Coordinates of C-alpha atoms and ligand atoms in Angstrom, one line a residue:
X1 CA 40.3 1.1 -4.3
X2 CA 37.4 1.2 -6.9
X3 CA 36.7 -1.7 -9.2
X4 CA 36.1 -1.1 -12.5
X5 CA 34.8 -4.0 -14.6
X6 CA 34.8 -4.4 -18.5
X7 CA 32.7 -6.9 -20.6
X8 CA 31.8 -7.0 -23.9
X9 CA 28.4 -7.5 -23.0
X10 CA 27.1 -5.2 -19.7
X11 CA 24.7 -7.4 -17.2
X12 CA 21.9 -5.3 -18.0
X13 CA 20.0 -5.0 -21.4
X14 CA 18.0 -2.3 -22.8
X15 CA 14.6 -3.5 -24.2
X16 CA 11.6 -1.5 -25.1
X17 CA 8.8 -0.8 -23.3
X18 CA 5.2 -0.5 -24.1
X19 CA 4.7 3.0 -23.8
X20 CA 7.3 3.1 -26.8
X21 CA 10.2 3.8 -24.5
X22 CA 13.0 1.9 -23.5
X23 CA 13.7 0.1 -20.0
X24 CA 16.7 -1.5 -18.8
X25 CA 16.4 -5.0 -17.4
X26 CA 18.7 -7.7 -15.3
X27 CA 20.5 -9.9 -18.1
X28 CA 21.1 -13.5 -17.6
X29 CA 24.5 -14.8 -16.3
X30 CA 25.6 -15.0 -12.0
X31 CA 28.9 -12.2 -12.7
X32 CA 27.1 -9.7 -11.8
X33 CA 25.4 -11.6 -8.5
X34 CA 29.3 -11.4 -7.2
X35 CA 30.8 -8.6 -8.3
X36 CA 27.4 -6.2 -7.2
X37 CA 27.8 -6.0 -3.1
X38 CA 31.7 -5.1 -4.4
X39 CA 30.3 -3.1 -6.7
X40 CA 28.4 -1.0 -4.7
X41 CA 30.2 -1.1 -1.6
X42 CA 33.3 0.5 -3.4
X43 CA 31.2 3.0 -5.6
X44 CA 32.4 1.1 -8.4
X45 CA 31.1 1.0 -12.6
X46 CA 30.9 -1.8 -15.3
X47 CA 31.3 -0.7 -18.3
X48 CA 30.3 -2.9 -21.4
X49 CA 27.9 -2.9 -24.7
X50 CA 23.8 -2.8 -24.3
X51 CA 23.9 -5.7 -27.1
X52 CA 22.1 -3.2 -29.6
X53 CA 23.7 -1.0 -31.7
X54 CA 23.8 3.0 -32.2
X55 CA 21.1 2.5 -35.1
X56 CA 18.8 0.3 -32.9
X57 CA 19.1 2.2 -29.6
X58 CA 20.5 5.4 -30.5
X59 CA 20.4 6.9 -26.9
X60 CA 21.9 4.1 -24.4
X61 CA 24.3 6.3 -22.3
X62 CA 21.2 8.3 -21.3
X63 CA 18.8 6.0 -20.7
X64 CA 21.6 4.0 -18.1
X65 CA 21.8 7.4 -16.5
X66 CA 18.5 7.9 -16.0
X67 CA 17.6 8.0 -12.2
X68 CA 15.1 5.2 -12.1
X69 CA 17.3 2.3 -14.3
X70 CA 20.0 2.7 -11.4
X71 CA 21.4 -0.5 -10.2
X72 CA 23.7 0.7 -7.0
X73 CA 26.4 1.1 -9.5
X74 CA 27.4 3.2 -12.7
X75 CA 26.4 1.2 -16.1
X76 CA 28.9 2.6 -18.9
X77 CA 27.2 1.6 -22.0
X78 CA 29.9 1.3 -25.0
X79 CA 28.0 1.6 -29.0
X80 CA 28.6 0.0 -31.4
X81 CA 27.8 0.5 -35.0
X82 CA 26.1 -2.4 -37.2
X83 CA 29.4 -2.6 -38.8
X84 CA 31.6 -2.6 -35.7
X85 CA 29.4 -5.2 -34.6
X86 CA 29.5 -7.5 -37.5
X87 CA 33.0 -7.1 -37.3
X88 CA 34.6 -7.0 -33.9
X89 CA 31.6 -8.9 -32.2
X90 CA 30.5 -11.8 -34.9
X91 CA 33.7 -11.3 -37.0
X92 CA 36.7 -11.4 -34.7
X93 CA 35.2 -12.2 -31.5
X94 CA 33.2 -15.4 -32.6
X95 CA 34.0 -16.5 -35.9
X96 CA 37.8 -16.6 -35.6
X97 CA 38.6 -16.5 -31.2
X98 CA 35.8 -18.6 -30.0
X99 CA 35.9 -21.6 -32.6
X100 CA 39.9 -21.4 -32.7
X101 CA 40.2 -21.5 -28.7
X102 CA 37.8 -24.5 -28.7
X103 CA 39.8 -26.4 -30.8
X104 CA 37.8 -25.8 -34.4
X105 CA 40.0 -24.1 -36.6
X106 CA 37.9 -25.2 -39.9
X107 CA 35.4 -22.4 -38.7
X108 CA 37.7 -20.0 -38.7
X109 CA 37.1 -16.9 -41.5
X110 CA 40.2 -15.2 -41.0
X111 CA 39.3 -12.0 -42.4
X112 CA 41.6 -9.2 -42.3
X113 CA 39.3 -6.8 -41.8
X114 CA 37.5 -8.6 -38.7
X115 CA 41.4 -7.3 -36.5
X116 CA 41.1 -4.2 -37.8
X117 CA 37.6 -3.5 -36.1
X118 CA 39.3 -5.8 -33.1
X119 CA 41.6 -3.5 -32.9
X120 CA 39.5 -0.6 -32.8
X121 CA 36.9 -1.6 -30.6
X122 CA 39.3 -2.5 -28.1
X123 CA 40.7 1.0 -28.5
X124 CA 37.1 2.4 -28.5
X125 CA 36.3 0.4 -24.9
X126 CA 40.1 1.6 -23.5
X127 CA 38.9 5.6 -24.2
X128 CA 35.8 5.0 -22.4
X129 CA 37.9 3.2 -19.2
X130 CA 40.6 5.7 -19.3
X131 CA 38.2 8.9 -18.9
X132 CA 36.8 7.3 -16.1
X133 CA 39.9 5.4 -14.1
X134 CA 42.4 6.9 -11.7
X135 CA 45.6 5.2 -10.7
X136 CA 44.3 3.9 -7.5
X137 CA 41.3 1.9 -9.4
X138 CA 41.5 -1.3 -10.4
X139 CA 40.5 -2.1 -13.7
X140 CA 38.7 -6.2 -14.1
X141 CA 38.3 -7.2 -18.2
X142 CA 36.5 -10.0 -19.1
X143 CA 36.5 -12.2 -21.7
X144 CA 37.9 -12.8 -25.4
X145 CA 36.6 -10.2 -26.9
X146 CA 38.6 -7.5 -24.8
X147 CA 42.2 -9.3 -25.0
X148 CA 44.0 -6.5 -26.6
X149 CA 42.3 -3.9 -24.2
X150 CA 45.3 -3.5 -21.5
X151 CA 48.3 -2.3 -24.2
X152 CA 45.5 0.6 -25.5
X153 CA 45.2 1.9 -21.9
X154 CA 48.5 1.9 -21.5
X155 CA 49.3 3.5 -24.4
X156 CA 46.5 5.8 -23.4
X157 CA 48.8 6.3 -19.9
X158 CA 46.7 4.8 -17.7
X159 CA 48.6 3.8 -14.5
X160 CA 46.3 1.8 -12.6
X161 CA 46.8 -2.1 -12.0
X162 CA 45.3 -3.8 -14.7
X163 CA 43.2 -7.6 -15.1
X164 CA 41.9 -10.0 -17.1
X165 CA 40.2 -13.2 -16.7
X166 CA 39.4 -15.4 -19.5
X167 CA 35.9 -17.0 -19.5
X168 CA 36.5 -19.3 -22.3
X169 CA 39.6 -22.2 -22.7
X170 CA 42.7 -21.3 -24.0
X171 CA 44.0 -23.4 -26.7
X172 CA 47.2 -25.6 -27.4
X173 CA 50.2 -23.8 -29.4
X174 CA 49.6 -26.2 -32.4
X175 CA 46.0 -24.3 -32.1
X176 CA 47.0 -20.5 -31.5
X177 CA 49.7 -20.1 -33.8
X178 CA 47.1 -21.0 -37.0
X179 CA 46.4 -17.0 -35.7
X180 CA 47.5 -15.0 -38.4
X181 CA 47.7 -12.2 -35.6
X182 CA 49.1 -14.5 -32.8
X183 CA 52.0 -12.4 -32.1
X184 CA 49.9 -9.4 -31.6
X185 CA 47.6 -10.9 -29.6
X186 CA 49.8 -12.6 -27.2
X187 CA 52.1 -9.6 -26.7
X188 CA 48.8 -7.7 -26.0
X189 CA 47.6 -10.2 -23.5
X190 CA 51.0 -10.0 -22.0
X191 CA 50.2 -6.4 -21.0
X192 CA 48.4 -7.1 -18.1
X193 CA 48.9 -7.9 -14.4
X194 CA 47.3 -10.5 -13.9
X195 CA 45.8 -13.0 -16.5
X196 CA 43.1 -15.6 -14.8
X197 CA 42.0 -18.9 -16.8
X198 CA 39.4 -21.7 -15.7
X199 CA 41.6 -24.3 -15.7
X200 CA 45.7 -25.7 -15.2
X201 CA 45.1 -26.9 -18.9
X202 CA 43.9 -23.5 -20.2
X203 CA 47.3 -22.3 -18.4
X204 CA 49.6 -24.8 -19.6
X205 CA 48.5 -24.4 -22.8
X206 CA 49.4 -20.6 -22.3
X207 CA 52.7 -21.1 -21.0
X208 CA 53.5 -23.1 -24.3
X209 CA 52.6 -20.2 -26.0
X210 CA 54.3 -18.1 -24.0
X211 CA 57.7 -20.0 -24.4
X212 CA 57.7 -20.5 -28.1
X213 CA 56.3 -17.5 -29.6
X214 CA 57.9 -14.7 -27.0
X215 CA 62.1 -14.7 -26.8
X216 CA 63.6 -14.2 -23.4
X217 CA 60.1 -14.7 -21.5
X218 CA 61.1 -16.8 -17.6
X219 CA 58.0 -18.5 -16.2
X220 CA 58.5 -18.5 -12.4
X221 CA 56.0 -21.3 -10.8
X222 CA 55.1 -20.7 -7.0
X223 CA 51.7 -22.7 -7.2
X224 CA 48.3 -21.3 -7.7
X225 CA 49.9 -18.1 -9.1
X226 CA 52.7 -17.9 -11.2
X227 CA 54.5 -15.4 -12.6
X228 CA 55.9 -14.6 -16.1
X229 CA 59.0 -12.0 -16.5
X230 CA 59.8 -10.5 -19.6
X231 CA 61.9 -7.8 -20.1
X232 CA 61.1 -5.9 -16.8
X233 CA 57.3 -7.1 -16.4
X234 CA 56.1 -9.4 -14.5
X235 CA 52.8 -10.7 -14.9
X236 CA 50.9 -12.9 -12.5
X237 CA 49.1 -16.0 -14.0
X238 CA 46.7 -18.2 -12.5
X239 CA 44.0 -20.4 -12.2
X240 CA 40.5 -19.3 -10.9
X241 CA 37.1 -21.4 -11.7
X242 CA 34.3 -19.6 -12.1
X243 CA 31.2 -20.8 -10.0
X244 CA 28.1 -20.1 -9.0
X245 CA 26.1 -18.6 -6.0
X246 CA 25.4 -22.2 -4.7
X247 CA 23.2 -21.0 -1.9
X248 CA 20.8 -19.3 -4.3
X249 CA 20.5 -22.1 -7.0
X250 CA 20.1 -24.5 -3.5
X251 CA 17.7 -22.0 -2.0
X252 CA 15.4 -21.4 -5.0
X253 CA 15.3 -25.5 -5.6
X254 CA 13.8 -25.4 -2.5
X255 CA 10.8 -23.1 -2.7
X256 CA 7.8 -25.2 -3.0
X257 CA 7.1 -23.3 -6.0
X258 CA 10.1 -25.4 -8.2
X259 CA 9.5 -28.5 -5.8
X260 CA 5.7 -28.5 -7.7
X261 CA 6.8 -27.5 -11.0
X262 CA 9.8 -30.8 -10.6
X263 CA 6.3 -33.3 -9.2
X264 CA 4.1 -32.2 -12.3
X265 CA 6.9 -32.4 -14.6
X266 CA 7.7 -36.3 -13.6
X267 CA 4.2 -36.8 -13.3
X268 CA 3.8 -36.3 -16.9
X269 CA 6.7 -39.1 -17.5
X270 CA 5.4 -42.0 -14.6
X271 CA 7.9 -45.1 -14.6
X272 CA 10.1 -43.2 -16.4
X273 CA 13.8 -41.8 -16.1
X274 CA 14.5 -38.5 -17.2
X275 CA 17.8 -37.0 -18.6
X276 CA 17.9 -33.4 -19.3
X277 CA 20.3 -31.1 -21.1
X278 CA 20.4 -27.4 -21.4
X279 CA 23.0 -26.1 -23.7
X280 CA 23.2 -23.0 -25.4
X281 CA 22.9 -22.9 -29.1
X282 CA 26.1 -23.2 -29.9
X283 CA 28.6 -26.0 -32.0
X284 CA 30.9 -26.5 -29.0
X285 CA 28.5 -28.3 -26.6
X286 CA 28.3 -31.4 -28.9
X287 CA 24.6 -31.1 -29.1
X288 CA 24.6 -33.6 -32.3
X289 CA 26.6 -35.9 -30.9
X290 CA 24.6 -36.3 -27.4
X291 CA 21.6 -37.0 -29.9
X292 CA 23.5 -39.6 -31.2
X293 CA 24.6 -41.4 -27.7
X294 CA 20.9 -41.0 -26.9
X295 CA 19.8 -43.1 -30.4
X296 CA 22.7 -45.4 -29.4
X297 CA 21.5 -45.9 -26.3
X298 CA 17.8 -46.9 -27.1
X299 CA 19.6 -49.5 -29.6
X300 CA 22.1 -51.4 -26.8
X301 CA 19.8 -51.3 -23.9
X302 CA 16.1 -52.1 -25.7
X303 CA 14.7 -52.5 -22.2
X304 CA 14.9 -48.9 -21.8
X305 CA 12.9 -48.2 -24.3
X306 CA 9.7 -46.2 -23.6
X307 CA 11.8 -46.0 -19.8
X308 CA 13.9 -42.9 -20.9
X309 CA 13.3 -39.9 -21.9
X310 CA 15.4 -36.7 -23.2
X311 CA 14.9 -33.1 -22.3
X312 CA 16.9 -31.4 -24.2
X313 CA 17.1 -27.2 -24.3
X314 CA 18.4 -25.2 -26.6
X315 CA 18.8 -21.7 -25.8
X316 CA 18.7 -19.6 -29.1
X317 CA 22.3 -17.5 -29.4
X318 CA 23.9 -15.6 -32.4
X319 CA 21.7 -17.0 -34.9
X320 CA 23.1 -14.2 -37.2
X321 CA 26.1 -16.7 -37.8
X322 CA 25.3 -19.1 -40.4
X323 CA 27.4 -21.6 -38.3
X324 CA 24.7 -21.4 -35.2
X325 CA 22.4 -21.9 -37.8
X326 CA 23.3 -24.9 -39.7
X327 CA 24.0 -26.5 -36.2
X328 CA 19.8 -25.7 -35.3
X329 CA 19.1 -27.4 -38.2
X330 CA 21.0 -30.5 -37.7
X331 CA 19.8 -30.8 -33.9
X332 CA 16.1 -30.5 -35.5
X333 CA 16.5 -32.8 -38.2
X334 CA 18.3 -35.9 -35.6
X335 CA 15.4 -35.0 -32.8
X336 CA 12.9 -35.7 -35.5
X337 CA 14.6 -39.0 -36.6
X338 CA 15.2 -40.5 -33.2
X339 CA 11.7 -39.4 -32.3
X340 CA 10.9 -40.6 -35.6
X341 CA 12.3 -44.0 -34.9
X342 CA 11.3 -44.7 -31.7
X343 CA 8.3 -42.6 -30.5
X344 CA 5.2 -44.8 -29.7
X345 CA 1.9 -44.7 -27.9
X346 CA 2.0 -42.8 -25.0
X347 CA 6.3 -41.8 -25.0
X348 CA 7.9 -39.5 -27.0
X349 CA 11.8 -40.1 -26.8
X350 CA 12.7 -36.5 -27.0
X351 CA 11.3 -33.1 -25.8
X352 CA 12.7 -30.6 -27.5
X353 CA 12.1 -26.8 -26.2
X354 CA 14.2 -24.0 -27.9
X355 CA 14.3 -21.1 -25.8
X356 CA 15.5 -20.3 -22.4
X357 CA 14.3 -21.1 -18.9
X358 CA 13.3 -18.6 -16.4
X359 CA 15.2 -18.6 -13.3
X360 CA 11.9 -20.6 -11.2
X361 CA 11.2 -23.1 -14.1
X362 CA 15.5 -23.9 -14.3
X363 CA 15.7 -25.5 -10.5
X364 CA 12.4 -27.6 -11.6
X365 CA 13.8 -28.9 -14.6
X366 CA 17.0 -30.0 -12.6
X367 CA 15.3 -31.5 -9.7
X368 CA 12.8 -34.0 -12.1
X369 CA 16.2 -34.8 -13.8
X370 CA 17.2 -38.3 -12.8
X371 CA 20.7 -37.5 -14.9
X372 CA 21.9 -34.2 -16.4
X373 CA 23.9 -34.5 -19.7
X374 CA 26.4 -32.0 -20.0
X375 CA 28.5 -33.1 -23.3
X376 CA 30.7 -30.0 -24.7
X377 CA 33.3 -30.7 -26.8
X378 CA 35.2 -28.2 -25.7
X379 CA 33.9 -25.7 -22.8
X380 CA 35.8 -22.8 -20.6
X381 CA 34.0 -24.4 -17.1
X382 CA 29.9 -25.5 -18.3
X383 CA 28.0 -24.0 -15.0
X384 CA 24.7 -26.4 -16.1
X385 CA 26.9 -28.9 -14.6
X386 CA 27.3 -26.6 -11.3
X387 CA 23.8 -25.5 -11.4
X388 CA 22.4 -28.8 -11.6
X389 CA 24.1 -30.0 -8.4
X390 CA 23.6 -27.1 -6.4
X391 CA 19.7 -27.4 -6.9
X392 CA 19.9 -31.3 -6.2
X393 CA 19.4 -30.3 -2.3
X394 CA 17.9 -34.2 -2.4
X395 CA 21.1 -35.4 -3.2
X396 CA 19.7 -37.9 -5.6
X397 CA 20.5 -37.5 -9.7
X398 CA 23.4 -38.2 -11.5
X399 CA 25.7 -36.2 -13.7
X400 CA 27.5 -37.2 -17.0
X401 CA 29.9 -34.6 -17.9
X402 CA 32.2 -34.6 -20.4
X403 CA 36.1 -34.4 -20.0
X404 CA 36.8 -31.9 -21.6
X405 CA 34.5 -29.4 -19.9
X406 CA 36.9 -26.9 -17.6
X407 CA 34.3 -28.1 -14.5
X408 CA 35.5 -31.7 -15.2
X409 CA 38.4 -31.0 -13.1
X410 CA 36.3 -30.2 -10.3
X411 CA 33.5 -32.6 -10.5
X412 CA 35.8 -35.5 -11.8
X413 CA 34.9 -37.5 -8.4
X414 CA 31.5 -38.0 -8.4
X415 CA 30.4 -37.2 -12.3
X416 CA 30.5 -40.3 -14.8
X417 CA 32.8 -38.9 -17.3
X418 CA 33.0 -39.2 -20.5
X419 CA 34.7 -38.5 -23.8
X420 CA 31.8 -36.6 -25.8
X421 CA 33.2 -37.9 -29.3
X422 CA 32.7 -41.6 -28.0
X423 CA 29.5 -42.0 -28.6
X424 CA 29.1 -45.6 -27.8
X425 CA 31.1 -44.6 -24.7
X426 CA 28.8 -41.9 -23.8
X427 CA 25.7 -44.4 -24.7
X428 CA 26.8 -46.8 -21.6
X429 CA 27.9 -43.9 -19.1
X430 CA 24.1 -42.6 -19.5
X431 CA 22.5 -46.4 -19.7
X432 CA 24.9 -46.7 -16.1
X433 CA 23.3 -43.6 -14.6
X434 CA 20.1 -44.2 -15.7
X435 CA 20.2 -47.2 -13.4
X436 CA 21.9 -46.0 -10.3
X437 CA 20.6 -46.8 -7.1
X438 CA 19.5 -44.2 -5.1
X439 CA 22.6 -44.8 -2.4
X440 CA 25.1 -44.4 -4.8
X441 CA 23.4 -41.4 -6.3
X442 CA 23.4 -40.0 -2.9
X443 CA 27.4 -40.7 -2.5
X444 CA 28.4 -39.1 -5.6
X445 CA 26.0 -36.2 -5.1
X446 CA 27.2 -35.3 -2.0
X447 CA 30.7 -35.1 -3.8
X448 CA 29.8 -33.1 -6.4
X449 CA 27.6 -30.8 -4.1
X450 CA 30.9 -30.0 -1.7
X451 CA 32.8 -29.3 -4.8
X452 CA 30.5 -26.9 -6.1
X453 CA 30.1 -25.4 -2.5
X454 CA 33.4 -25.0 -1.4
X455 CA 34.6 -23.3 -4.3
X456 CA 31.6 -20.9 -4.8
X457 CA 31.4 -17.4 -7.3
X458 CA 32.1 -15.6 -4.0
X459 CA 35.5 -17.8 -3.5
X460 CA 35.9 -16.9 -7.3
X461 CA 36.0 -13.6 -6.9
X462 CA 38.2 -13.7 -3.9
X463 CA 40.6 -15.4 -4.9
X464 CA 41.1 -13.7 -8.1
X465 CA 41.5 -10.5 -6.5
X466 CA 43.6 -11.5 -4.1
X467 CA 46.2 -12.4 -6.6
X468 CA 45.7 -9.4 -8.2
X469 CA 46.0 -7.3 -5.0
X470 CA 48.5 -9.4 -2.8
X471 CA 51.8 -7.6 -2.8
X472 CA 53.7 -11.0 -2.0
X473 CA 52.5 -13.9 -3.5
X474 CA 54.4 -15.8 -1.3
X475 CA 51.4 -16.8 1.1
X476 CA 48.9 -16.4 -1.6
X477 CA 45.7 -17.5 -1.1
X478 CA 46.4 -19.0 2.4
X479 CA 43.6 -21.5 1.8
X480 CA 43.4 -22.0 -2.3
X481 CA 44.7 -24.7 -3.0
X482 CA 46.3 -26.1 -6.3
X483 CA 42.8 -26.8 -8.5
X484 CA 43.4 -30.6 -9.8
X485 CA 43.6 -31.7 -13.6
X486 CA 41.5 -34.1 -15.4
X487 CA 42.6 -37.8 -15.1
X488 CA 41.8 -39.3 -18.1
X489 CA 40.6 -43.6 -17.2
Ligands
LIG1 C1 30.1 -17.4 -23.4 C2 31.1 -16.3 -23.3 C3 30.5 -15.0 -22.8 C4 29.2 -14.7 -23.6 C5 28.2 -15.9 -23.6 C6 27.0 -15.6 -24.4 O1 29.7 -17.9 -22.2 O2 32.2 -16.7 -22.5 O3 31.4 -14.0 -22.8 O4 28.6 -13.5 -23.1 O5 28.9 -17.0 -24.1 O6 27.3 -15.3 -25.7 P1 27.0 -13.9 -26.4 O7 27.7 -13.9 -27.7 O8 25.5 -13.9 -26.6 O9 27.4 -12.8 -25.5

């Protein structure tokens, strides 16, 4: 069996090169760490867009086939034309899927013309897999932006067993059907074999869906894996959250390269808790709103004033989208009041640094954290919150996460959770781990560290093809067992 993958995005990008060439380069994200030793082992090929489009890098598919950008596996690049991009990938994709499915509907431009490019695109990345699939293969699609993908290959005949695992949450029926395309997209999603979500929410919220918007479906419920019938399909639906190659985030937090980076960066703040976030640009992970728990804070517990202080970084993303800008602006325009307000001789409340961290400068940052703040309003699973354990190989740190982060229902043990819309809430959760004593840090942090371990990207990707492999489901996964929901307290 061959695996054939399918993102929007493929794990490599193509960037130019001095000599006015192009060269193709590892992109960020820990997928591709997993599915490579499959990858290669079973001479398999991901297939997905270079990010640029036809006009910027007009000859993708050759330069991924050139000898000396090979990987150990085939790169299928898919282009994209400035106009398919501004519709399928900023139109469809993220100004109506990802702000509906994280519970923001006022976002939403529900364009007409952003399905038909959907539409299209999907049928554009289904040619491409079909010329390249036989039956035996097994085809993996990832992600919102591909929903609609299985129904075109079928259409298209393909024969081979067919997956998809969501990255991002699903959302409540009051939610989805504000789609004006709902039943289209739902009936398209229900083309698959197997359909994977981060969370039992994510899949109860699709079984709603599935009950009142498709007549005559039966969902059968045999744990882990369930199964939905409808008319003579069955398709297998479960619950797999994605992780992270703990080892790797352990093993580079414990070079003495990051352990040096972590001393000077603690140096620079002596006597002085620090609480770090790293979010992605992006209106979901309630940037604003941790600023404000961070001013409240410094106003209910005075004593920690010039004691604290807040790293927070942004990582610039789809800036194109007036949304992602507006939100930059209001993160700049609160760090500059707090620090405004409170900054004095010697301490600066916040350090703000917009841009990403290199993978050695990431593990340093997290080990000089005494708490990570991971606040989304809404998030698929949030692997800061995973990272920032599996580099605490001190077992010291705390973590406050919100609830409604999909890695909540992993980490609800040893994280101080919180509801990120309750600021004053928030406030006192981070004032509590601020001043945790280093015994109790180590409890939790041993908690949170077996959580992340046991359940690592590899057990990820095991799992989820398991289900989609397993002929009977009736031992399936002999060791996976159920994956808990949040309690709220
Ligand atoms: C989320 C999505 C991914 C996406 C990433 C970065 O994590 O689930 O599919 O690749 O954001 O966003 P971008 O739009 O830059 O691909």
């Amino acid at each position: 069996m061959r695996i054939v993958v399918v993102s929007n995005r493929l794990p490599f990008v193509i960037v130019p090169a001095p000599d006015g060439g192009w060269v193709v380069e590892p992109g960020s994200g820990g997928l591709v760490t997993a599915l490579r030793p499959v990858l290669e082992n079973r001479h398999g090929c991901w297939i997905g867009w270079t990010g640029a489009t036809n006009e910027e890098v007009p000859r993708a598919g050759e330069i991924l086939a050139n000898p000396e950008n090979r990987f150990g596996f085939e790169l299928v690049p898919v282009t994209l034309t400035a106009s398919e991009r501004d519709d399928f990938y900023f139109g469809f994709s993220n100004e109506i899927l990802w702000p509906l499915f994280h519970d923001q509907p006022s976002v939403c431009r529900f364009e007409p013309r952003f399905w038909l490019a959907y539409e299209a695109v999907n049928r554009m990345f289904a040619e491409t897999t079909a010329a390249r699939v036989g039956p035996d293969d097994f085809i993996w699609v990832h992600d919102y932006h591909l929903m609609a993908m299985a129904g075109k290959l079928r259409a298209m005949g393909v024969r081979s067993r067919i997956a998809f695992f969501l990255h991002i949450p699903f959302p409540p029926l009051d939610m989805f059907v504000k789609l004006p395309w709902r039943f289209h997209l739902l009936r398209a999603l229900i083309e698959y074999d197997l359909i994977g979500f981060q969370t039992a929410r994510d899949r109860r919220n699709f079984f709603q869906c599935v009950r009142a918007l498709l007549r005559g479906a039966r969902i059968l419920s045999q744990g882990p894996v369930a199964t939905v019938h409808l008319h003579d399909r069955h398709i297998r639906v479960g619950v797999f959250p994605i992780s992270i190659d703990f080892s790797e985030f352990a093993r580079r937090a414990s070079e003495e390269q990051a352990m040096a980076k972590a001393r000077n960066l603690r140096a620079d703040e002596p006597d002085r808790k620090i609480v770090l976030g790293v979010d992605r640009l992006d209106y979901t992970k309630g940037i604003p709103e941790k600023l404000n728990a961070f001013r409240s804070m410094l106003r209910r517990f005075p004593d920690l004033k010039g004691r604290v202080t807040l790293i927070q970084v942004v990582v610039p993303s789809r800036e194109e989208i007036p949304g992602y800008l507006e939100q930059k602006t209001t993160i700049e325009r609160l760090v500059s009041e707090i620090n405004g307000e409170f900054t004095r001789s010697g301490w600066v409340p916040i350090h703000y640094i917009y841009r990403g961290l290199d993978a050695m400068r990431l593990p340093a940052y997290y080990l000089a954290a005494d708490v990570a703040l991971v606040t989304p309003l809404k998030d698929g699973m949030n692997l800061v919150a995973k990272e920032y354990c599996a580099c605490r190989v001190d077992e010291q740190g705390s973590l406050v996460l919100s609830e409604f982060a999909g890695a909540a229902a992993q980490l609800q043990h040893g994280a101080f959770l919180v509801n990120p819309f309750d600021v004053e809430g928030v406030a006192g959760a981070l004032g509590r781990a601020c001043q945790l004593p280093s015994e109790e840090q180590r409890s939790r942090m041993r908690r949170l560290r077996k959580a992340v371990r046991d359940y690592d990207i590899y057990r990820w990707m095991d799992a989820f093809l398991e289900a989609a492999i397993a002929k009977d489901l009736s031992d399936f996964p002999k060791n996976h067992e159920a994956i808990p929901e949040v309690v709220f307290s």
